[in-house]
Tab-separated table of C-alpha atoms in Angstrom:
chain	number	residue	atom	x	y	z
H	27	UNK	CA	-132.281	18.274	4.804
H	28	UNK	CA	-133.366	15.692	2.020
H	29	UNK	CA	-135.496	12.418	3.390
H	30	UNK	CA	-133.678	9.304	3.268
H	31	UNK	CA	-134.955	7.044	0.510
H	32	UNK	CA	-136.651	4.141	0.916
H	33	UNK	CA	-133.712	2.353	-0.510
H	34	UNK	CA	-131.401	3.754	1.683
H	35	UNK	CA	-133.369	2.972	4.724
H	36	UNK	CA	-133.458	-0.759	3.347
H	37	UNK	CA	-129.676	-0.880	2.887
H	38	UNK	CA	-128.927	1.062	6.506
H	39	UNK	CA	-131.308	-1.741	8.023
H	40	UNK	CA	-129.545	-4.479	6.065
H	41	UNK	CA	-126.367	-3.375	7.645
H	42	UNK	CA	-127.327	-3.373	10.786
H	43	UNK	CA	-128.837	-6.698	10.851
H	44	UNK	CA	-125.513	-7.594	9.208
H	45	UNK	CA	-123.488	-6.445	12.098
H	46	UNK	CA	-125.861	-7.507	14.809
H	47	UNK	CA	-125.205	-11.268	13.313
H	48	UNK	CA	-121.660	-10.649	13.326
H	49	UNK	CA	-122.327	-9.480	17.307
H	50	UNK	CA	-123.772	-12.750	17.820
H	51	UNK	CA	-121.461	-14.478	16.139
H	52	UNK	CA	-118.559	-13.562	17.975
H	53	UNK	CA	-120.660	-13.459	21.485
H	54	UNK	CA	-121.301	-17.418	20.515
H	55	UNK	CA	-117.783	-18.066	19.991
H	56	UNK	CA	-116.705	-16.811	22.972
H	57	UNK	CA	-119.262	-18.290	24.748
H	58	UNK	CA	-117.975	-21.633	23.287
H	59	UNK	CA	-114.641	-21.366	23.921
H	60	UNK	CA	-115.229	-21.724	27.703
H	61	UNK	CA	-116.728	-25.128	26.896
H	62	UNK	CA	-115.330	-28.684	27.299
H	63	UNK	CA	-113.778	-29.542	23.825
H	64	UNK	CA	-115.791	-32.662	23.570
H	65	UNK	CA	-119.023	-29.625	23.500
H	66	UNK	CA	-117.405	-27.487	21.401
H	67	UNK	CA	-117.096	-30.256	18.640
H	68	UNK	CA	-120.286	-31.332	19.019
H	69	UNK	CA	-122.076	-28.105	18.676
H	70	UNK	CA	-119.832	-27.250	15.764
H	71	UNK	CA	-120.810	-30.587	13.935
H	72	UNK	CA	-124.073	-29.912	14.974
H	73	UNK	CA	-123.889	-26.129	13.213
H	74	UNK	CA	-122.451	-28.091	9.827
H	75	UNK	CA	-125.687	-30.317	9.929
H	76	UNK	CA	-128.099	-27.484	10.748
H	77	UNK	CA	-126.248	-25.293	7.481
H	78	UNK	CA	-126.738	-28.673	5.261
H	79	UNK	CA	-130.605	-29.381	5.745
H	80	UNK	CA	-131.858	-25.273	5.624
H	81	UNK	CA	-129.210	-25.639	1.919
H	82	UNK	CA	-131.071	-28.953	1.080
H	83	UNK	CA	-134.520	-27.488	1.939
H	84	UNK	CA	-133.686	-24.528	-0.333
H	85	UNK	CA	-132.506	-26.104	-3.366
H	86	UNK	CA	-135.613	-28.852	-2.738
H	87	UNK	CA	-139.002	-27.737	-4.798
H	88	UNK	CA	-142.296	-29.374	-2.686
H	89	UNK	CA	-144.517	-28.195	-0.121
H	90	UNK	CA	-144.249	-32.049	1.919
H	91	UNK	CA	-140.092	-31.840	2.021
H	92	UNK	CA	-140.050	-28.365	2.610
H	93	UNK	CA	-142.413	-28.884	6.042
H	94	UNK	CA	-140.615	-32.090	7.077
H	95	UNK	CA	-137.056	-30.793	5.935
H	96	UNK	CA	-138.340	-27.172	8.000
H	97	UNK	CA	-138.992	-29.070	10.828
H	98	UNK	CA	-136.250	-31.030	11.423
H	99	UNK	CA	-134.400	-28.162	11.207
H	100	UNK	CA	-135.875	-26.508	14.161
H	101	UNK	CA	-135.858	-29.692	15.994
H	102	UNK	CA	-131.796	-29.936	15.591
H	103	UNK	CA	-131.383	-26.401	16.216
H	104	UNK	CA	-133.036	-26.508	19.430
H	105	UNK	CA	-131.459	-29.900	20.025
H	106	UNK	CA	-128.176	-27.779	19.871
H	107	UNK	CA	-129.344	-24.713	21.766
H	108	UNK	CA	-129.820	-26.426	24.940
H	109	UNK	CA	-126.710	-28.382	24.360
H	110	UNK	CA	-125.393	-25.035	24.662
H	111	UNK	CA	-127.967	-23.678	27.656
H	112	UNK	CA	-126.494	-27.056	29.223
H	113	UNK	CA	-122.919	-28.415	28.247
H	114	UNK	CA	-123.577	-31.969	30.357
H	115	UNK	CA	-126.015	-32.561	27.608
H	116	UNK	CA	-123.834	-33.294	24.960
H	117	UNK	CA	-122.820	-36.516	26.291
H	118	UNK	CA	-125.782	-37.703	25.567
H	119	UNK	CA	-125.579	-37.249	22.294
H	120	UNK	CA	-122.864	-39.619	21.210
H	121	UNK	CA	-125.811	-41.840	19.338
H	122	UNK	CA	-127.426	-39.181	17.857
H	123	UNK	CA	-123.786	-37.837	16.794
H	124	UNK	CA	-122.406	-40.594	15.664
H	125	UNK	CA	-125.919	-42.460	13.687
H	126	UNK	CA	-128.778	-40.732	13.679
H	127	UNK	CA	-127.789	-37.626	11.987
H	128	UNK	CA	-125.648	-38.851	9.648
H	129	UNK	CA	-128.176	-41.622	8.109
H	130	UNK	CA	-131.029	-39.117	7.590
H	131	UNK	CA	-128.166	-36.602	5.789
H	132	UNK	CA	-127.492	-39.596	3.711
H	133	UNK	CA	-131.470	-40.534	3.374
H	134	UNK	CA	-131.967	-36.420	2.721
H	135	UNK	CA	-129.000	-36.814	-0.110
H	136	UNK	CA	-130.495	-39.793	-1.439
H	137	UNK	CA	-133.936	-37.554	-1.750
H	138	UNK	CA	-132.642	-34.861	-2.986
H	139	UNK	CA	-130.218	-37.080	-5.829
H	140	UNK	CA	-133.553	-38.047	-7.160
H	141	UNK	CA	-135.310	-35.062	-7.087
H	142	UNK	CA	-132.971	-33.188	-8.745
H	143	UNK	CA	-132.865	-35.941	-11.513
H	144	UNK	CA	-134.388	-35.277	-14.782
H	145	UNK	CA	-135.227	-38.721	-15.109
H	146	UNK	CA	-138.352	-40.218	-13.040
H	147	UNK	CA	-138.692	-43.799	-12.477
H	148	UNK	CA	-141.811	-45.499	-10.458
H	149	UNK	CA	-138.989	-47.120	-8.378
H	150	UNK	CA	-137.489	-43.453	-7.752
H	151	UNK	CA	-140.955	-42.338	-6.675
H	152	UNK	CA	-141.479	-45.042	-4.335
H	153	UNK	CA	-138.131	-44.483	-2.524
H	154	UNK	CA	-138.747	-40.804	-2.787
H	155	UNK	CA	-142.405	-41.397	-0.597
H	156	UNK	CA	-140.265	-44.081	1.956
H	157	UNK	CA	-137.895	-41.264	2.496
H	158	UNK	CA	-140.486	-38.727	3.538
H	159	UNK	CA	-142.142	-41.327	5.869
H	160	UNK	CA	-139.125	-42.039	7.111
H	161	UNK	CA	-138.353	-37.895	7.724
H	162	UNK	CA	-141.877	-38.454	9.528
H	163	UNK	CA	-140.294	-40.897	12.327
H	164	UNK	CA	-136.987	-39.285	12.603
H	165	UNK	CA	-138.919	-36.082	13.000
H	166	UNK	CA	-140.918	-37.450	16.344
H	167	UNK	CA	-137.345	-39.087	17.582
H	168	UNK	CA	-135.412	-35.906	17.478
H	169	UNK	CA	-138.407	-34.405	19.309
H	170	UNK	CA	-138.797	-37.192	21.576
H	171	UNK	CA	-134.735	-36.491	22.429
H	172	UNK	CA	-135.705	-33.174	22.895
H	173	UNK	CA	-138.411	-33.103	25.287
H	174	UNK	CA	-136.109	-35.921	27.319
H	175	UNK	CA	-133.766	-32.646	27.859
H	176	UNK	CA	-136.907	-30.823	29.430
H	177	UNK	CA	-137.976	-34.038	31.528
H	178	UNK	CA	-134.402	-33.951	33.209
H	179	UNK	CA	-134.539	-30.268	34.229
H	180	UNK	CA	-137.977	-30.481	35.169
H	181	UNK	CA	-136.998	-33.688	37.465
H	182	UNK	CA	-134.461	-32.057	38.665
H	183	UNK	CA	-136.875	-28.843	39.555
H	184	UNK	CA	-139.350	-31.155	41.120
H	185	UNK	CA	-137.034	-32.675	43.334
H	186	UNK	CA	-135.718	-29.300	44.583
H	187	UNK	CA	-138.530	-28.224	45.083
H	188	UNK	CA	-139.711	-31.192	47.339
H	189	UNK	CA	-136.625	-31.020	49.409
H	190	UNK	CA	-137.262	-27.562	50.124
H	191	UNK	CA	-140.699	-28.256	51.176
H	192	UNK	CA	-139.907	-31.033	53.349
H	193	UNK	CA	-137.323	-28.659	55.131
H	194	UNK	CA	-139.229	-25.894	55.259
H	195	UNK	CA	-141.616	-28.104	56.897
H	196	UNK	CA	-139.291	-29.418	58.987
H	197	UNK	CA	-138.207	-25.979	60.269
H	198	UNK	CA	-141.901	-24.877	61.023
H	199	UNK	CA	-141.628	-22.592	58.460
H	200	UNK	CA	-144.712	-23.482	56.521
H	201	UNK	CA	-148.229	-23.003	56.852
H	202	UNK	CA	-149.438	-26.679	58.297
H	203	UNK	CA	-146.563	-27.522	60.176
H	204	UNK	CA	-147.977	-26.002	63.474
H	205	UNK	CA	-150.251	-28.302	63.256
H	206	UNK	CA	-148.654	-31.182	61.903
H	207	UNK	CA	-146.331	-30.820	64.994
H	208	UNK	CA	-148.549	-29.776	67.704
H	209	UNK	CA	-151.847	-31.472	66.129
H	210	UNK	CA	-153.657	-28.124	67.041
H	211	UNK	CA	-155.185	-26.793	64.448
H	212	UNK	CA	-156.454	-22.966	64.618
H	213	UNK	CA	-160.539	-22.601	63.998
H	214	UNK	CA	-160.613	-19.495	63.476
């Protein structure tokens, strides 16, 4: 029995990764077709965005776009995976839907129209530099909206877990409420 070739190793892998996407693909789907339409289109949109700043990124030469343009990225795609985790999330995202990411694909167009021009103007430069300060902000609002989707849940947490205190208190269930009923407290 022969070895398998390095080569063929690398193409058996690449297959595999190839149908595992598919997999996940078709898992997602289905997982989306239980949503609320309104979700669906959102997340879809979302998904159209995502696929238009990693193709941006790619045909963009720079180390400074390439980080900013990386991290919004991330920042949308996580945006939309807990939009997913969590459905009720997407109406709050009618704003960031319906503005937000359509001005920074046009600023991100407008960058990358005068990047990929031959011809390089001081005026050019200066709206190219504006642009990436701009990516800067939009960067720390998309994370701010993020993080907002992690102070809900973790409100939500905290307040379920203080009504379960107080009742567990209330049913004497607790260490301290022996004493918090009786005012005896055990010395020992």
């Amino acid at each position: 029995m022969q070895p398998h070739s390095p080569m063929r190793l690398h193409q058996k892998l690449q297959r595999i990764q190839m149908i595992l996407q598919i997999l996940q693909q078709q898992q997602q789907k289905e997982q989306r077709s239980r949503m609320p339409e309104e979700c669906r289109k959102i997340l879809e949109e979302g998904q159209e965005y995502i696929t238009y700043i990693h193709k941006c990124n790619d045909d963009l030469p720079g180390e400074e776009i390439t980080r900013k343009l990386s991290r919004l990225e991330t920042i949308i795609t996580r945006i939309f995976q807990e939009v997913e985790k969590q459905p009720e999330l997407a109406s709050d995202l009618r704003r960031f839907m319906n503005y937000y990411l359509p001005t920074t694909r046009k600023l991100v167009d407008a960058y990358r129209e005068i990047e990929l021009d031959s011809f390089r103007t001081e005026q050019n430069e200066k709206t190219k530099k504006e642009i990436e300060d701009t990516l800067d902000t939009i960067n720390q609002a998309f994370e701010k909206l993020l993080n907002s989707f992690f102070e809900e849940r973790a409100m939500d947490i905290s307040s379920d877990i203080s009504v379960l205190h107080s009742m567990l208190a209330q049913e004497g269930l607790t260490q301290g409420a022996f004493e918090q009923k009786t005012g005896y407290k055990d010395q020992t």
